[in-house]
Amino acid sequence: MYYDLHTHTDYSDGTLPPEALIARAHAAGVKVLALTDHDCTDGIARAAAAAAGVGITLIPGVEISVTWQRQTIHVLGLGVAPTHAELQTGLAALRVTRGQRAHEIGARLGKAGVADAYAGATALAGGPIVSRTHFARYLAAAGHARDLRRAFKQFLTRGAPGHVPVTWVAPEVAIGWVHAAGGQAVLAHPARYRLTTTRVRRLLADFKDAGGDGIEVISGSHSRDDMHRFTLLAREFDFLASAGSDYHGPDSWLDLGALPPLPAECRPVWRDWPACA
Ligand code: AMP
Ligand code: MN
Ligand code: MN
Ligand code: MN
């Protein structure tokens, strides 16, 4: 069984529509795929229909924007009921925050000499989620940055002219939505937050206390070393372990179907899933 439990479509900041994501996952040998768009579950119905057609088990998911100690972290909800009212009310509030932030990013970029960034990013988004990724794509397309990575660094991250600090929701709030909707809460790509060893342990301890179920051990954005480190930490903090590429499209950092297996000492997040027994 090949699992990929972290992917995006063009309903958030991925580039492929749900049908194309599923076709590519099928071609790559993925058997169980979670769609985890940022703060939005609108793509799940189309993905589920396409998955049924090719024999992929589609796990309804979401990647929730969370603030922990004034830092943004991402919490995956896996196996959530997409229509659950409490989850949807929560995600809708996050999208309002996103929309306000997008306006503010546009305004600040305007002052920094970048014209029409809000309109440009919104047009590129074309859907319910306007992400910094869409601003980065606009900045690159309009010639303000050489590529996405540089667009983030020069315009969108802390200290840059288009950086807008936001407070999302607390970990326990996001975890509460996920649990109310019947899902499992998994800390996404823990190595990406650039925390010191002490702060990583603080985050894992807090995530555990807040009711978190697991962490991503295998991630498209983890090095071999990160995977080993978080295998040990998952054990120590008694977390289930998840695996996901964080695929955003053909220009993503890792293609579908290319993840290493979960180490044998991990307890997989899917161990009790009926669809995957
Ligand atoms: P947002 O949730 O709108 O703040 O955007 C965060 C998204 O931007 C992440 O999910 C990544 O897909 C993308 N991202 C963040 N940092 C970078 C970077 N340095 N280069 C490319 N993409 C990035
Ligand atoms: Mn993203
Ligand atoms: Mn993320
Ligand atoms: Mn992601």
Short mmCIF file of C-alpha atoms and ligand atoms in Angstrom, two decimals:
data_model
loop_
_atom_site.label_atom_id
_atom_site.label_comp_id
_atom_site.label_asym_id
_atom_site.label_seq_id
_atom_site.Cartn_x
_atom_site.Cartn_y
_atom_site.Cartn_z
CA MET A 1 0.00 0.00 0.00
CA TYR A 2 1.41 3.38 -0.93
CA TYR A 3 0.09 6.25 1.19
CA ASP A 4 0.37 9.97 0.44
CA LEU A 5 -1.50 11.91 3.11
CA HIS A 6 -0.65 15.53 2.23
CA THR A 7 -1.51 17.04 -1.17
CA HIS A 8 -2.95 20.23 -2.66
CA THR A 9 -5.13 21.20 -5.63
CA ASP A 10 -5.96 24.52 -7.25
CA TYR A 11 -8.70 24.97 -4.63
CA SER A 12 -5.80 26.27 -2.51
CA ASP A 13 -2.21 26.83 -3.69
CA GLY A 14 -1.71 23.68 -5.75
CA THR A 15 -1.67 24.02 -9.53
CA LEU A 16 -3.66 20.93 -10.58
CA PRO A 17 -7.44 20.55 -10.45
CA PRO A 18 -8.64 17.53 -8.40
CA GLU A 19 -9.10 15.22 -11.42
CA ALA A 20 -5.56 15.85 -12.66
CA LEU A 21 -4.12 15.32 -9.16
CA ILE A 22 -5.89 11.96 -8.90
CA ALA A 23 -4.83 10.89 -12.41
CA ARG A 24 -1.22 11.69 -11.58
CA ALA A 25 -1.41 9.93 -8.21
CA HIS A 26 -2.88 6.85 -9.90
CA ALA A 27 -0.11 6.82 -12.50
CA ALA A 28 2.46 7.13 -9.70
CA GLY A 29 1.08 4.11 -7.81
CA VAL A 30 -0.53 5.95 -4.88
CA LYS A 31 -3.26 3.78 -3.33
CA VAL A 32 -4.44 5.98 -0.44
CA LEU A 33 -4.37 9.74 -0.91
CA ALA A 34 -5.42 12.53 1.44
CA LEU A 35 -6.40 15.83 -0.14
CA THR A 36 -5.35 18.51 2.36
CA ASP A 37 -5.92 21.92 0.83
CA HIS A 38 -5.16 24.95 3.00
CA ASP A 39 -8.16 26.01 5.14
CA CYS A 40 -10.64 24.63 2.61
CA THR A 41 -12.38 21.33 1.83
CA ASP A 42 -14.17 22.41 -1.37
CA GLY A 43 -12.05 20.20 -3.66
CA ILE A 44 -12.82 16.96 -1.83
CA ALA A 45 -16.06 16.04 -3.63
CA ARG A 46 -14.43 16.23 -7.08
CA ALA A 47 -11.32 14.41 -5.84
CA ALA A 48 -13.42 11.65 -4.27
CA ALA A 49 -15.39 11.13 -7.48
CA ALA A 50 -12.20 10.90 -9.54
CA ALA A 51 -10.54 8.61 -6.96
CA ALA A 52 -13.48 6.19 -7.03
CA GLY A 53 -13.04 5.88 -10.77
CA VAL A 54 -9.43 4.64 -10.52
CA GLY A 55 -9.57 2.68 -7.25
CA ILE A 56 -7.72 5.18 -5.05
CA THR A 57 -8.97 5.53 -1.47
CA LEU A 58 -9.51 9.26 -0.95
CA ILE A 59 -9.07 10.46 2.63
CA PRO A 60 -10.87 13.80 3.14
CA GLY A 61 -8.45 16.19 4.76
CA VAL A 62 -7.47 19.79 5.33
CA GLU A 63 -4.31 21.71 6.27
CA ILE A 64 -5.23 24.26 8.93
CA SER A 65 -3.30 27.49 9.53
CA VAL A 66 -2.47 27.68 13.24
CA THR A 67 -0.56 30.10 15.45
CA TRP A 68 1.63 28.63 18.18
CA GLN A 69 3.68 31.06 20.26
CA ARG A 70 3.29 33.76 17.59
CA GLN A 71 4.59 31.41 14.92
CA THR A 72 2.56 29.89 12.07
CA ILE A 73 2.38 26.11 12.07
CA HIS A 74 0.24 23.76 10.00
CA VAL A 75 -2.09 21.12 11.41
CA LEU A 76 -3.52 18.44 9.12
CA GLY A 77 -6.98 17.09 9.73
CA LEU A 78 -7.13 13.57 8.26
CA GLY A 79 -10.38 11.68 7.79
CA VAL A 80 -12.59 14.65 8.58
CA ALA A 81 -16.24 14.81 7.56
CA PRO A 82 -16.00 17.72 5.11
CA THR A 83 -19.50 19.01 5.78
CA HIS A 84 -19.18 19.12 9.58
CA ALA A 85 -20.58 22.47 10.76
CA GLU A 86 -18.01 23.28 13.45
CA LEU A 87 -15.12 22.54 11.09
CA GLN A 88 -16.68 24.59 8.29
CA THR A 89 -17.43 27.56 10.54
CA GLY A 90 -13.84 27.52 11.73
CA LEU A 91 -12.35 27.26 8.25
CA ALA A 92 -14.62 30.04 7.00
CA ALA A 93 -13.24 32.34 9.73
CA LEU A 94 -9.69 31.51 8.66
CA ARG A 95 -10.57 32.36 5.06
CA VAL A 96 -11.85 35.76 6.21
CA THR A 97 -8.49 36.36 7.92
CA ARG A 98 -6.76 35.23 4.71
CA GLY A 99 -8.81 37.65 2.62
CA GLN A 100 -7.98 40.57 4.92
CA ARG A 101 -4.31 39.61 4.89
CA ALA A 102 -4.35 39.43 1.08
CA HIS A 103 -5.67 43.01 0.86
CA GLU A 104 -2.99 44.17 3.28
CA ILE A 105 -0.22 42.33 1.40
CA GLY A 106 -1.42 44.01 -1.80
CA ALA A 107 -1.39 47.43 -0.13
CA ARG A 108 2.10 46.97 1.30
CA LEU A 109 3.48 45.66 -1.99
CA GLY A 110 1.92 48.70 -3.69
CA LYS A 111 3.91 50.99 -1.41
CA ALA A 112 7.00 48.96 -2.26
CA GLY A 113 6.47 49.67 -5.96
CA VAL A 114 4.63 46.52 -7.04
CA ALA A 115 1.47 47.47 -8.91
CA ASP A 116 -1.77 45.43 -8.94
CA ALA A 117 -0.52 42.63 -6.70
CA TYR A 118 -3.88 42.01 -5.01
CA ALA A 119 -5.72 41.77 -8.33
CA GLY A 120 -2.94 39.65 -9.79
CA ALA A 121 -2.78 37.19 -6.91
CA THR A 122 -6.56 36.89 -6.72
CA ALA A 123 -6.79 36.20 -10.44
CA LEU A 124 -4.10 33.51 -10.17
CA ALA A 125 -5.87 31.97 -7.17
CA GLY A 126 -9.18 31.78 -8.99
CA GLY A 127 -10.74 30.04 -5.98
CA PRO A 128 -11.61 30.34 -2.30
CA ILE A 129 -8.02 30.58 -0.99
CA VAL A 130 -5.66 33.46 -1.70
CA SER A 131 -2.26 32.32 -0.53
CA ARG A 132 1.16 33.92 -0.36
CA THR A 133 2.02 31.39 -3.07
CA HIS A 134 -0.30 33.27 -5.45
CA PHE A 135 1.43 36.54 -4.60
CA ALA A 136 4.78 34.85 -5.22
CA ARG A 137 3.59 33.57 -8.60
CA TYR A 138 2.36 37.05 -9.51
CA LEU A 139 5.64 38.66 -8.41
CA ALA A 140 7.62 36.21 -10.55
CA ALA A 141 5.30 36.52 -13.56
CA ALA A 142 5.40 40.33 -13.40
CA GLY A 143 9.20 40.29 -13.33
CA HIS A 144 9.68 41.50 -9.74
CA ALA A 145 11.46 38.28 -8.70
CA ARG A 146 13.40 35.62 -10.59
CA ASP A 147 11.46 32.68 -9.14
CA LEU A 148 9.05 31.67 -6.37
CA ARG A 149 11.71 31.11 -3.75
CA ARG A 150 13.17 34.56 -4.33
CA ALA A 151 9.71 36.14 -4.41
CA PHE A 152 9.04 34.75 -0.93
CA LYS A 153 12.39 35.88 0.40
CA GLN A 154 12.41 39.35 -1.19
CA PHE A 155 8.75 40.25 -0.62
CA LEU A 156 6.73 37.91 1.59
CA THR A 157 8.67 36.60 4.58
CA ARG A 158 9.49 38.31 7.87
CA GLY A 159 11.43 41.53 7.33
CA ALA A 160 10.30 41.87 3.70
CA PRO A 161 8.02 44.73 2.50
CA GLY A 162 4.95 42.54 1.83
CA HIS A 163 5.12 40.60 5.09
CA VAL A 164 1.89 40.83 7.07
CA PRO A 165 1.89 39.12 10.46
CA VAL A 166 -1.33 37.23 11.18
CA THR A 167 -2.80 35.37 14.10
CA TRP A 168 -4.62 32.25 12.93
CA VAL A 169 -6.12 29.94 15.59
CA ALA A 170 -4.59 28.22 18.61
CA PRO A 171 -3.55 24.56 18.22
CA GLU A 172 -6.22 23.29 20.62
CA VAL A 173 -8.92 25.11 18.65
CA ALA A 174 -7.89 23.59 15.31
CA ILE A 175 -7.50 20.16 16.93
CA GLY A 176 -10.99 20.58 18.40
CA TRP A 177 -12.48 21.19 14.93
CA VAL A 178 -10.69 18.15 13.52
CA HIS A 179 -11.86 15.89 16.34
CA ALA A 180 -15.42 17.24 16.17
CA ALA A 181 -15.41 16.34 12.46
CA GLY A 182 -14.25 12.81 13.29
CA GLY A 183 -10.66 13.19 12.08
CA GLN A 184 -7.12 12.87 13.40
CA ALA A 185 -4.94 15.93 13.99
CA VAL A 186 -1.40 15.66 12.64
CA LEU A 187 1.37 18.24 12.93
CA ALA A 188 2.54 18.92 9.36
CA HIS A 189 6.23 18.97 8.31
CA PRO A 190 7.67 19.61 11.81
CA ALA A 191 11.18 20.19 10.45
CA ARG A 192 10.02 23.16 8.37
CA TYR A 193 9.54 25.55 11.27
CA ARG A 194 13.26 26.04 11.85
CA LEU A 195 13.00 25.63 15.60
CA THR A 196 15.84 24.91 17.97
CA THR A 197 15.89 21.44 19.54
CA THR A 198 14.44 22.88 22.73
CA ARG A 199 11.61 24.64 20.88
CA VAL A 200 10.78 21.54 18.82
CA ARG A 201 10.31 19.60 22.04
CA ARG A 202 8.17 22.42 23.45
CA LEU A 203 6.01 22.36 20.30
CA LEU A 204 5.59 18.56 20.43
CA ALA A 205 4.77 18.64 24.14
CA ASP A 206 2.21 21.43 23.61
CA PHE A 207 0.72 19.67 20.56
CA LYS A 208 0.35 16.50 22.65
CA ASP A 209 -1.28 18.41 25.52
CA ALA A 210 -3.66 20.09 23.07
CA GLY A 211 -4.88 16.66 21.94
CA GLY A 212 -2.79 16.16 18.79
CA ASP A 213 -2.74 12.59 17.46
CA GLY A 214 0.34 12.43 15.28
CA ILE A 215 3.15 14.11 13.39
CA GLU A 216 4.43 13.90 9.84
CA VAL A 217 7.60 11.83 10.00
CA ILE A 218 7.90 11.34 6.25
CA SER A 219 7.41 14.59 4.32
CA GLY A 220 8.40 15.83 0.89
CA SER A 221 10.10 18.71 2.64
CA HIS A 222 12.03 16.57 5.15
CA SER A 223 15.62 15.48 4.65
CA ARG A 224 16.66 11.91 5.51
CA ASP A 225 18.06 13.30 8.71
CA ASP A 226 14.75 15.04 9.58
CA MET A 227 12.86 11.77 8.99
CA HIS A 228 15.16 9.94 11.38
CA ARG A 229 14.96 12.69 13.99
CA PHE A 230 11.16 12.79 13.93
CA THR A 231 10.89 9.00 13.97
CA LEU A 232 12.59 9.10 17.35
CA LEU A 233 10.56 12.08 18.55
CA ALA A 234 7.26 10.43 17.49
CA ARG A 235 8.21 7.47 19.67
CA GLU A 236 9.27 9.61 22.58
CA PHE A 237 6.11 11.72 22.55
CA ASP A 238 3.88 8.75 21.69
CA PHE A 239 2.59 10.20 18.41
CA LEU A 240 1.23 8.29 15.45
CA ALA A 241 3.34 8.84 12.33
CA SER A 242 2.14 10.16 8.98
CA ALA A 243 3.62 10.39 5.49
CA GLY A 244 2.85 13.01 2.84
CA SER A 245 4.56 14.62 -0.13
CA ASP A 246 2.98 18.08 0.30
CA TYR A 247 2.53 17.96 -3.46
CA HIS A 248 1.54 21.31 -5.01
CA GLY A 249 1.80 20.39 -8.71
CA PRO A 250 4.32 19.31 -11.36
CA ASP A 251 6.81 21.98 -10.22
CA SER A 252 6.54 20.78 -6.60
CA TRP A 253 9.60 19.85 -4.53
CA LEU A 254 8.71 16.16 -4.74
CA ASP A 255 6.59 14.23 -7.20
CA LEU A 256 3.77 11.94 -6.15
CA GLY A 257 4.74 8.31 -5.46
CA ALA A 258 8.31 9.17 -4.45
CA LEU A 259 8.19 9.08 -0.64
CA PRO A 260 10.35 6.67 1.35
CA PRO A 261 8.41 4.15 3.47
CA LEU A 262 7.49 4.85 7.08
CA PRO A 263 10.21 3.35 9.32
CA ALA A 264 9.16 0.05 10.92
CA GLU A 265 9.37 1.48 14.44
CA CYS A 266 6.63 4.04 13.66
CA ARG A 267 2.96 3.50 14.47
CA PRO A 268 1.19 4.57 11.24
CA VAL A 269 -1.60 7.11 11.53
CA TRP A 270 -3.67 4.75 9.33
CA ARG A 271 -3.29 1.69 11.56
CA ASP A 272 -6.99 1.71 12.57
CA TRP A 273 -8.47 2.97 9.31
CA PRO A 274 -11.10 0.49 8.12
CA ALA A 275 -10.56 1.38 4.45
CA CYS A 276 -6.91 0.47 4.70
CA ALA A 277 -6.84 -2.71 6.75
P1 AMP B 1 0.13 31.05 3.27
O1 AMP B 1 -0.58 29.92 3.92
O2 AMP B 1 -0.75 31.85 2.36
O3 AMP B 1 0.91 31.90 4.23
O4 AMP B 1 1.20 30.40 2.28
C1 AMP B 1 2.02 29.38 2.74
C2 AMP B 1 2.39 28.49 1.55
O5 AMP B 1 3.43 29.11 0.82
C3 AMP B 1 2.96 27.15 1.99
O6 AMP B 1 1.93 26.22 2.11
C4 AMP B 1 3.88 26.79 0.85
O7 AMP B 1 3.13 26.14 -0.16
C5 AMP B 1 4.32 28.12 0.29
N1 AMP B 1 5.66 28.56 0.71
C6 AMP B 1 6.03 29.02 1.91
N2 AMP B 1 7.34 29.39 1.90
C7 AMP B 1 7.79 29.15 0.66
C8 AMP B 1 9.04 29.34 -0.01
N3 AMP B 1 10.10 29.84 0.64
N4 AMP B 1 9.13 28.98 -1.31
C9 AMP B 1 8.07 28.48 -1.96
N5 AMP B 1 6.86 28.29 -1.40
C10 AMP B 1 6.72 28.62 -0.11
MN MN B 2 0.98 25.45 0.28
MN MN B 3 2.25 23.39 5.15
MN MN B 4 0.81 21.57 2.51
#
